Tab-separated table of C-alpha atoms in Angstrom:
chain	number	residue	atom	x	y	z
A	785	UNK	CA	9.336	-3.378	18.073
A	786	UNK	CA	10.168	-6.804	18.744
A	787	UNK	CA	9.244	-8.763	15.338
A	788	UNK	CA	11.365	-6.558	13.183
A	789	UNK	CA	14.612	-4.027	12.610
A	790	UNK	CA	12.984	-1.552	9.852
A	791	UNK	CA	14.643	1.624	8.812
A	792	UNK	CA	11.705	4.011	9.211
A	793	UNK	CA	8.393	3.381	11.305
A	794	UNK	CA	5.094	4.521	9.509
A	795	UNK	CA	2.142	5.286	11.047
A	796	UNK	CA	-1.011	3.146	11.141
A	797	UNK	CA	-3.957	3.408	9.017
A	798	UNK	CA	-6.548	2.187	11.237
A	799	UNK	CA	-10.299	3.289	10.863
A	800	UNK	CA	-11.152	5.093	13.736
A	801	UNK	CA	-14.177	2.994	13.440
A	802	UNK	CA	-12.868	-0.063	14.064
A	803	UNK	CA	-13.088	-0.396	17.811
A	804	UNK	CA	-11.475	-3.737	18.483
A	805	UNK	CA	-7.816	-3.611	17.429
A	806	UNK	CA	-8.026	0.038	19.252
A	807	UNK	CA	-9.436	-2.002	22.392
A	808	UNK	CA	-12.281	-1.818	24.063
A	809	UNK	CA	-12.669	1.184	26.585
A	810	UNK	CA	-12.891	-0.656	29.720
A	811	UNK	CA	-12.624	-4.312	29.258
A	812	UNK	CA	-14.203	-7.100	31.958
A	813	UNK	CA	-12.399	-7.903	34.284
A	814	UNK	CA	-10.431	-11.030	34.293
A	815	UNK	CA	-12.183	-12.478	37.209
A	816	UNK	CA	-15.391	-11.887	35.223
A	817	UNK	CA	-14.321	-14.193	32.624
A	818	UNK	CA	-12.877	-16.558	35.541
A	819	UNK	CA	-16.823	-16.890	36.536
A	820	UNK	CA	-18.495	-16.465	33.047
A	821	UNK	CA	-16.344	-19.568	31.472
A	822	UNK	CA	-18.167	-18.787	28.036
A	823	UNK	CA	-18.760	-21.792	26.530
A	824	UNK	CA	-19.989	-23.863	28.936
A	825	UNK	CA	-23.903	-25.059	29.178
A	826	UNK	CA	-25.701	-24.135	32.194
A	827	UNK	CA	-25.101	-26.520	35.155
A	828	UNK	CA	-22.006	-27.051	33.496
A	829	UNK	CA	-18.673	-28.096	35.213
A	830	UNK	CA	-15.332	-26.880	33.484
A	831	UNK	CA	-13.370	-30.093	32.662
A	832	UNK	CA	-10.935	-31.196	34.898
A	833	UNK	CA	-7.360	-31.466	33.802
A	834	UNK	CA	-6.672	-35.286	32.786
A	835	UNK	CA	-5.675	-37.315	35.970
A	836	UNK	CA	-7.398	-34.820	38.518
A	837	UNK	CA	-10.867	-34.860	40.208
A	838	UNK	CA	-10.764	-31.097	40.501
A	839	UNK	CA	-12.721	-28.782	37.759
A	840	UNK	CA	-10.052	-26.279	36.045
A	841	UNK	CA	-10.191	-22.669	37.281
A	842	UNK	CA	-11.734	-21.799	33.959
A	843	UNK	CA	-12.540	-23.774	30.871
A	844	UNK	CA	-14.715	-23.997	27.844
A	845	UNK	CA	-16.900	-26.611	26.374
A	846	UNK	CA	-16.062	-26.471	22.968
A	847	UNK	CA	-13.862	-24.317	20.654
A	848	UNK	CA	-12.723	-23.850	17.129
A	849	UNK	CA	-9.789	-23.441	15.942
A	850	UNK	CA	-9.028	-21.522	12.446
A	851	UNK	CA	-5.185	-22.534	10.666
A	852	UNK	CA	-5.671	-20.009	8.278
A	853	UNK	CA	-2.584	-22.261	6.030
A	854	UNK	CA	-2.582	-25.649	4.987
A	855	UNK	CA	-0.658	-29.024	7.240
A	856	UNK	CA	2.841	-28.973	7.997
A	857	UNK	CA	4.029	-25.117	8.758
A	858	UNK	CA	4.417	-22.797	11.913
A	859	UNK	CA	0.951	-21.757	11.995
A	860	UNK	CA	-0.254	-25.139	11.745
A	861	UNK	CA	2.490	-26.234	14.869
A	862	UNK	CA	0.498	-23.532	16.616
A	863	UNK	CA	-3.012	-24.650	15.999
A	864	UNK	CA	-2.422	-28.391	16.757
A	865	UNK	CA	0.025	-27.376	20.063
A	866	UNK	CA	-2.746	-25.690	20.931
A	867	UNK	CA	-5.490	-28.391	20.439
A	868	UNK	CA	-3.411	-30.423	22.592
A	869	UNK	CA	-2.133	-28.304	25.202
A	870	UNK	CA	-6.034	-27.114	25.752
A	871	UNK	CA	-6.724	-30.436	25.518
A	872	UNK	CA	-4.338	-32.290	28.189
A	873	UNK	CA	-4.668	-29.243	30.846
A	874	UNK	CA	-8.707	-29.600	30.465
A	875	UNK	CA	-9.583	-26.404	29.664
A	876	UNK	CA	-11.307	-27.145	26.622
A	877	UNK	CA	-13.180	-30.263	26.401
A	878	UNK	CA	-13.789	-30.830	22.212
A	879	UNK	CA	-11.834	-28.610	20.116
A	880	UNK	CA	-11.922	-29.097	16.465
A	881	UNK	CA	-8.978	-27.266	13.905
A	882	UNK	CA	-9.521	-26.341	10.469
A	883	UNK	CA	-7.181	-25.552	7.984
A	884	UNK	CA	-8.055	-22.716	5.575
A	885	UNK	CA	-4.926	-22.397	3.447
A	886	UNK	CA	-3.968	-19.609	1.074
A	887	UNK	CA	-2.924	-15.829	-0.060
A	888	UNK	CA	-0.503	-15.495	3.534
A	889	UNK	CA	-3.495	-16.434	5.922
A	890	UNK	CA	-5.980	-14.058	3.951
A	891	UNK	CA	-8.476	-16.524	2.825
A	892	UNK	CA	-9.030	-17.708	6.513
A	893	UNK	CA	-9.319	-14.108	7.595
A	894	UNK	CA	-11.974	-13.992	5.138
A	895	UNK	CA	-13.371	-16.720	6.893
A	896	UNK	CA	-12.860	-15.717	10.509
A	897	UNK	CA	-15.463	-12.773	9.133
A	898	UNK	CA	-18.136	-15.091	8.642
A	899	UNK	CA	-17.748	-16.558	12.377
A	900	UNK	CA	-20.756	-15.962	14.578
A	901	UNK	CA	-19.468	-18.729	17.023
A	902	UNK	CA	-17.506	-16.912	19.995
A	903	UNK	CA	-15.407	-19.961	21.075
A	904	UNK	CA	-13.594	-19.453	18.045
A	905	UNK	CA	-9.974	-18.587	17.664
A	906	UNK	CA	-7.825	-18.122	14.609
A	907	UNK	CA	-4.129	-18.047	14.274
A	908	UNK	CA	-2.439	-15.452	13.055
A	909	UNK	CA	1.045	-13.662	12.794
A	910	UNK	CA	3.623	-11.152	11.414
A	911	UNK	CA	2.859	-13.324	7.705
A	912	UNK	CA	-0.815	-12.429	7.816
A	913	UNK	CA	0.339	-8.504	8.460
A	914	UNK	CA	2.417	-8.277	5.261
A	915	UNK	CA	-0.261	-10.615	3.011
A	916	UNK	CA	-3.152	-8.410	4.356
A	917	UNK	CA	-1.229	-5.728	2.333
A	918	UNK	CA	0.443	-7.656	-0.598
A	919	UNK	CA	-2.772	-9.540	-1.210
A	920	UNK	CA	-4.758	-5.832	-0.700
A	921	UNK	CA	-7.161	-8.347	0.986
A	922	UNK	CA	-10.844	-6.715	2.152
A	923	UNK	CA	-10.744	-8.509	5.276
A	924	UNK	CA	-8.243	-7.193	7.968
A	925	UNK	CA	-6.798	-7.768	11.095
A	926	UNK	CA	-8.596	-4.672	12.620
A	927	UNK	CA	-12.002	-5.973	12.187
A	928	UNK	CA	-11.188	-8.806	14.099
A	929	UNK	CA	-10.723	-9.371	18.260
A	930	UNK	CA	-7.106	-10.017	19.508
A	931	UNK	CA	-6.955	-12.263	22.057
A	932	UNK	CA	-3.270	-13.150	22.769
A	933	UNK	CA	0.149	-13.116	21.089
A	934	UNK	CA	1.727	-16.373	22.044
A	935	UNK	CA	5.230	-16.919	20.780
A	936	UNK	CA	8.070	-15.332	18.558
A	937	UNK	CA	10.287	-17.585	16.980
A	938	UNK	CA	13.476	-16.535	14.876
A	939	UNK	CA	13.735	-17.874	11.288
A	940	UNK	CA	16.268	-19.654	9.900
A	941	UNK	CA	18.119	-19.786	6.268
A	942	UNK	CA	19.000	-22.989	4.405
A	943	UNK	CA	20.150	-24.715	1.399
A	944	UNK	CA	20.151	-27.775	1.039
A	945	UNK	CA	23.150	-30.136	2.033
A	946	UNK	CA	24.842	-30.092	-1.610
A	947	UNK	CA	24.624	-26.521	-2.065
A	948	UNK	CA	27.436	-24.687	-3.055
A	949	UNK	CA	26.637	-22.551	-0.894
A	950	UNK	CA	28.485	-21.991	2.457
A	951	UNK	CA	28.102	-18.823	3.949
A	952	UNK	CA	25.207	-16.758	3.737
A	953	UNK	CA	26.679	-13.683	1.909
A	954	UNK	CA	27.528	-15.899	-0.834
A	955	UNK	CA	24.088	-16.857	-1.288
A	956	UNK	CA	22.961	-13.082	-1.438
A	957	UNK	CA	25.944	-11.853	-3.357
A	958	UNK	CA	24.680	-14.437	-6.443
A	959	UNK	CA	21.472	-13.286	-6.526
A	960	UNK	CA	22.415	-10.249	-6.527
A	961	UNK	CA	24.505	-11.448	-9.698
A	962	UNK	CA	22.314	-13.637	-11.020
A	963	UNK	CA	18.605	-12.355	-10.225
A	964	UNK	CA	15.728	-14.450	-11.163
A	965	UNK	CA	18.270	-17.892	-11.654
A	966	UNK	CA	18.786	-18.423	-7.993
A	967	UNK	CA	15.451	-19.014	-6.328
A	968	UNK	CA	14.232	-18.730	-2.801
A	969	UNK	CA	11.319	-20.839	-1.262
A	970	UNK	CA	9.639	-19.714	1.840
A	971	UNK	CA	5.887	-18.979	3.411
A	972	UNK	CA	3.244	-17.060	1.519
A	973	UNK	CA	4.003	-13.536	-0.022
A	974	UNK	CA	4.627	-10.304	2.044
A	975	UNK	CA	5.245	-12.709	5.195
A	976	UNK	CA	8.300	-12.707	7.474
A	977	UNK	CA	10.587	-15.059	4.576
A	978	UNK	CA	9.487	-12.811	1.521
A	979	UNK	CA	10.239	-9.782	3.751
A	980	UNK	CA	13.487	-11.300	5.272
A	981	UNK	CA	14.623	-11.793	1.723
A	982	UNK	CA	13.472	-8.662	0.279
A	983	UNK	CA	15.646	-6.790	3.605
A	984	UNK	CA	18.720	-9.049	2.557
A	985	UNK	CA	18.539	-7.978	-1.190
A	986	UNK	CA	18.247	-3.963	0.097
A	987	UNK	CA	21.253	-4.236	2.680
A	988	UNK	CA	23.535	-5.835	-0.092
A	989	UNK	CA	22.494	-2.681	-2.629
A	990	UNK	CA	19.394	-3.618	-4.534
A	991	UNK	CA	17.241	-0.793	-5.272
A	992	UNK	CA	13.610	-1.130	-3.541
A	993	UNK	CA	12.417	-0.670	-7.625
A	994	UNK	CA	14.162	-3.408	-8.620
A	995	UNK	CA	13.815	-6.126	-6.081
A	996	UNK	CA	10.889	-7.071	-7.523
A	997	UNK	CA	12.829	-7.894	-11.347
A	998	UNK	CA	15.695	-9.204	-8.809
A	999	UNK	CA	14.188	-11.903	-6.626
A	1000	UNK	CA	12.659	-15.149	-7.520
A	1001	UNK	CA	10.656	-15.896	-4.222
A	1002	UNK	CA	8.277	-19.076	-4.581
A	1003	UNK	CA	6.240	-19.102	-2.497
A	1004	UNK	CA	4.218	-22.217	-0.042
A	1005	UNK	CA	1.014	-21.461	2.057
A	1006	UNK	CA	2.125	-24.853	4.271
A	1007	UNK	CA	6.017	-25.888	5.668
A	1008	UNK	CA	5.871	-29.191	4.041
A	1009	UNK	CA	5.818	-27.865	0.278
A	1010	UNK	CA	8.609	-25.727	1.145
A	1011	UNK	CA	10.572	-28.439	2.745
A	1012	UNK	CA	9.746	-31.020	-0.222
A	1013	UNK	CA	11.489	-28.630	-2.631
A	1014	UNK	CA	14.223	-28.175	-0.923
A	1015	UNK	CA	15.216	-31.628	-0.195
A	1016	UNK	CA	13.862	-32.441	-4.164
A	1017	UNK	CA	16.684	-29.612	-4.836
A	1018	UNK	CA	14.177	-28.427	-7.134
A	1019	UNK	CA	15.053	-24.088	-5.228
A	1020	UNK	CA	18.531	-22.639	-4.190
A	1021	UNK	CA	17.395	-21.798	-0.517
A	1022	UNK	CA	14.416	-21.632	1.855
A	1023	UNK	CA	13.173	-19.453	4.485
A	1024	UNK	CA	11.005	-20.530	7.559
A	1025	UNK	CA	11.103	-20.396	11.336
A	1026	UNK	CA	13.929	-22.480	12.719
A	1027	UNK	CA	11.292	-25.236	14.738
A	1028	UNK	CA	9.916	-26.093	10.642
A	1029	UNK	CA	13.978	-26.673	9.570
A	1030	UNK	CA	15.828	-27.745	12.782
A	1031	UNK	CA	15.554	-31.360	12.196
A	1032	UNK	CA	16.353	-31.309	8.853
A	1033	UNK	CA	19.488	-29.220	9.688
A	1034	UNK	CA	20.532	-31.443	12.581
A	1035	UNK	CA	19.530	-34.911	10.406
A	1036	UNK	CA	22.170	-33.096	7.612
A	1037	UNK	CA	19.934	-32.881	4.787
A	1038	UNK	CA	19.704	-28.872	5.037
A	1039	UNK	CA	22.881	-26.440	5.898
A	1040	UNK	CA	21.750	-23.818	8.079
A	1041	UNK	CA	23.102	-20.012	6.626
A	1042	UNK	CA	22.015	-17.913	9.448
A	1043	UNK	CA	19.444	-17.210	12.126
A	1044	UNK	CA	17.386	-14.130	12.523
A	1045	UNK	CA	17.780	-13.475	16.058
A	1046	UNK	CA	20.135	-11.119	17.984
A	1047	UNK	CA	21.478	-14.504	19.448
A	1048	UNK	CA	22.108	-18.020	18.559
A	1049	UNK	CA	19.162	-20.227	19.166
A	1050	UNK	CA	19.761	-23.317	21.131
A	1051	UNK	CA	18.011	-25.372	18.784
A	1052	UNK	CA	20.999	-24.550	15.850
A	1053	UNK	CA	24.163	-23.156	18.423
A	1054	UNK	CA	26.575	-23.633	15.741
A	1055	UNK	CA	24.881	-21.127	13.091
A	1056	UNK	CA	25.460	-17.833	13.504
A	1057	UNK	CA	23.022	-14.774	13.298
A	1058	UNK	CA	22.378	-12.041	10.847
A	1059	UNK	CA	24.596	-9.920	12.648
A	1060	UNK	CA	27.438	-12.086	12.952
A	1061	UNK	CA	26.903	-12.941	8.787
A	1062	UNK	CA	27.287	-8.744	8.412
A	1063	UNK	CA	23.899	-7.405	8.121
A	1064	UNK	CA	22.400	-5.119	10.635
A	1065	UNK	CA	19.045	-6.014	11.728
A	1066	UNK	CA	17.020	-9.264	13.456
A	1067	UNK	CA	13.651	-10.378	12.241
A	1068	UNK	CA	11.802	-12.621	14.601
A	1069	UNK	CA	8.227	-14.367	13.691
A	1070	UNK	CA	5.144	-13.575	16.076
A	1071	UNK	CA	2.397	-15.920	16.543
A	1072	UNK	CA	-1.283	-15.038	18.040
A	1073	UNK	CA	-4.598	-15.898	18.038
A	1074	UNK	CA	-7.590	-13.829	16.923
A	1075	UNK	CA	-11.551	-14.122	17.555
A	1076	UNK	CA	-14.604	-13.191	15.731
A	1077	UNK	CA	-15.059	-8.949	14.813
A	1078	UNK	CA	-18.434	-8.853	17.170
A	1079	UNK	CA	-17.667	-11.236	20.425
A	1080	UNK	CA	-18.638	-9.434	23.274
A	1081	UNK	CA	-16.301	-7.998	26.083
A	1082	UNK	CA	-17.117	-11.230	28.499
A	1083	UNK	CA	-16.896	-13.459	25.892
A	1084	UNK	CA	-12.911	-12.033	24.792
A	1085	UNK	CA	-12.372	-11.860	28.695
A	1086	UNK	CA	-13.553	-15.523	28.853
A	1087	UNK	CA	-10.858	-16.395	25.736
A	1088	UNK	CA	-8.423	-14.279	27.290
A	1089	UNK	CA	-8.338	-16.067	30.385
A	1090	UNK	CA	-8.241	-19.444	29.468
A	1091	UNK	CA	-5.350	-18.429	27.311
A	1092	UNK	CA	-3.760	-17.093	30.367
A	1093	UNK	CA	-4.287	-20.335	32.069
A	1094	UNK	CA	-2.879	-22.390	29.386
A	1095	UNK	CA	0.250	-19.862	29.516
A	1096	UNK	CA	0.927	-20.427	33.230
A	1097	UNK	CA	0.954	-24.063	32.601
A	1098	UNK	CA	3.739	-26.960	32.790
A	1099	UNK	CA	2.270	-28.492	29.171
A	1100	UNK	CA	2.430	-25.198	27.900
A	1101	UNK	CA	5.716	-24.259	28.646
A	1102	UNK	CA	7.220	-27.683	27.819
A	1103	UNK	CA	5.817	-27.415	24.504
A	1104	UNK	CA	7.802	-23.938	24.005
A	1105	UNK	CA	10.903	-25.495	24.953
A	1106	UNK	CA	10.530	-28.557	23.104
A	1107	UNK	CA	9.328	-25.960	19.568
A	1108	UNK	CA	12.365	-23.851	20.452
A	1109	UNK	CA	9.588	-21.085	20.544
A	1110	UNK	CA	10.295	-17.727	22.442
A	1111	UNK	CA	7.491	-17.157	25.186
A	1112	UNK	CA	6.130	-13.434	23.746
A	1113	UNK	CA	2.765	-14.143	25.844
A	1114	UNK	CA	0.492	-10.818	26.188
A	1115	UNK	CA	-3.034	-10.140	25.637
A	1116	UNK	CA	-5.321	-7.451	26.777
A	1117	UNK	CA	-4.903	-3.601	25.416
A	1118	UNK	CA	-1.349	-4.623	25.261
A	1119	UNK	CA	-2.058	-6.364	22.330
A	1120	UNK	CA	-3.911	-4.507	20.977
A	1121	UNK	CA	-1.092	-1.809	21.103
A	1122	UNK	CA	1.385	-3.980	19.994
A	1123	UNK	CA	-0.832	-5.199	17.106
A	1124	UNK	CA	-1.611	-1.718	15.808
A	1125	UNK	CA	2.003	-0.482	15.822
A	1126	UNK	CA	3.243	-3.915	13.753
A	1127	UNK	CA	0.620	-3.246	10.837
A	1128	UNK	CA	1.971	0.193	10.918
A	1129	UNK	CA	5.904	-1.089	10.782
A	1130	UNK	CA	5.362	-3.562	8.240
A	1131	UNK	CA	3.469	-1.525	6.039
A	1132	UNK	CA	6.823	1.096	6.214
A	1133	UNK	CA	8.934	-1.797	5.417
A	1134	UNK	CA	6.736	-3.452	2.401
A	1135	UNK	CA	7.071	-0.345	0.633
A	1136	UNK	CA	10.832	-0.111	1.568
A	1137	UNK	CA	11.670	-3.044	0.086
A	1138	UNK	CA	9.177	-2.318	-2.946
A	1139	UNK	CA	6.791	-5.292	-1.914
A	1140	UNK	CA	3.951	-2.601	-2.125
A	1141	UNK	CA	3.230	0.867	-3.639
């Protein structure tokens, strides 16, 4: 599995009943979609891409976008990129984003359940996974419709520029000392920085009963909070995906520990990974988009394909280099596939690291 190293794989607890993360038996046809364009009113052009006379190949009216976190983090980077990638390619003509921050994405998948809109998309990642099950939320990923995985982006640990701290085993070997005194900012509990932390602890000998007792994770549902206490030096060390920190890193207000990748990112060359700071596995941050439980099969063809569009194009991949976001585009049964087997993983590692019963 791409978005993380765990020592045992579980098996997923999916309802049988819930058809849409299993996929749908025979799903439309791309080319379907291409025709259907859901979204748009009868007699209806799609819009053209800004600066051409010529409709796009598909395209929607309108569309809403859920940022199930508040401004200033990854999953609100996705949202807006989104809004304007859609946007400047003319494939959507109005899109409005709402941000519906709290418990790891949970309170906007609450939300998302309430949808009856189709043209509606909500972001979502390997953070919303791991709340769904430290949160024991009601609403859950499987009674929604994946639409697309779009990127996977490595996170990044820092300290701020002061810190005694130079190396990241020093950082772990003093909490390891010193428990609850050392604390660690990052995203919303049970997501990929809670989880990265909780793996760190385990590798350097922390029983999965007493991580809880050991770490002081505070956690932000948006980047910016994380990022003010960190520069405020108000927490030891923060977690997040390296596009939320680079800056800061580069501008030398944060030092950069280590990346999560199995390579160096471009965006930080100089810091190494986890594997080159002597611990033995990569975590790497997905990021997707979900629709409503009870679209139909056109109408997650029609999202699907615009999606696909948007993938294929120069705005879209410009943005990816300019985020320093890996390209992990898939949608279809694939991701449906992919989605049920990282529910399954990350419930095997929540309860490895004791996050969960």
């Amino acid at each position: 599995m791409a978005s993380v190293v765990s020592p045992r794989r579980g098996h997923s607890t999916r309802p049988s009943g819930r058809r849409r993360l299993a996929g749908a038996a025979a799903l439309t046809s791309l080319a379907l979609a291409l025709s259907a364009c859901a979204g748009l009113a009868s007699g209806d052009e799609a819009p053209a891409a800004e600066g051409s006379d010529k409709p796009a190949a598909v395209g929607l009216a309108s569309l809403d976008i859920i940022v199930p976190a508040d401004p200033g983090g990854g999953w609100d980077q996705t949202g807006r990129a989104l809004q304007k990638e859609l946007q400047a390619t003319g494939l959507a003509k109005t899109i409005n984003v709402t941000n519906v921050g709290g418990a790891g994405g949970t309170v906007g998948l609450a939300s998302l359940a309430t949808v009856t809109e189709p043209n509606t998309l909500m972001v979502t990642g390997l953070v919303m996974v791991g709340a769904v099950e430290t949160n024991k939320s009601q609403a859950r990923i499987e009674d929604t419709t994946p639409i697309a995985r779009l990127t996977e982006e490595p996170l990044v640990i820092v300290v701020p520029a002061e810190s005694k701290y130079t190396t990241l085993k020093e950082l772990v070997d003093d909490i390891v000392a010193n428990g609850k005194d050392v604390t660690v900012t990052g995203g919303s509990a049970g997501g990929a920085d809670h989880i990265l932390a909780g793996m760190l602890l385990k590798q350097a000998g922390v029983p999965s009963e007493k991580l809880v007792d050991t770490l002081n994770y505070v956690a932000y549902s948006g980047g910016g909070e994380s990022l003010s206490a960190l520069l405020g030096n108000k927490v030891s060390a923060g977690i997040s995906g390296v596009g939320e920190y680079a800056e800061q890193v580069k501008a030398g207000t944060l030092r950069a520990l280590a990346v999560t990748s199995p390579e160096k990112v471009e965006a930080l060359p100089e810091v190494p990974t986890l594997h080159d700071a002597g611990y033995g596995f990569d975590l790497t941050n997905w990021r997707g988009v979900l629709a409503p439980a009870d679209i139909t099969d056109e109408e997650r063809a029609a999202l699907e394909a615009v999606l696909t569009e948007l993938h294929a194009s120069e705005e879209w991949q410009a943005t990816l280099e300019e985020k320093g976001w890996a390209d992990a585009f898939v949608t279809g049964a694939d991701f449906d596939d992919y989605l049920q087997q990282n529910i399954a993983d990350i419930q095997a590692v929540l309860q490895d690291i004791g996050l969960v019963a």
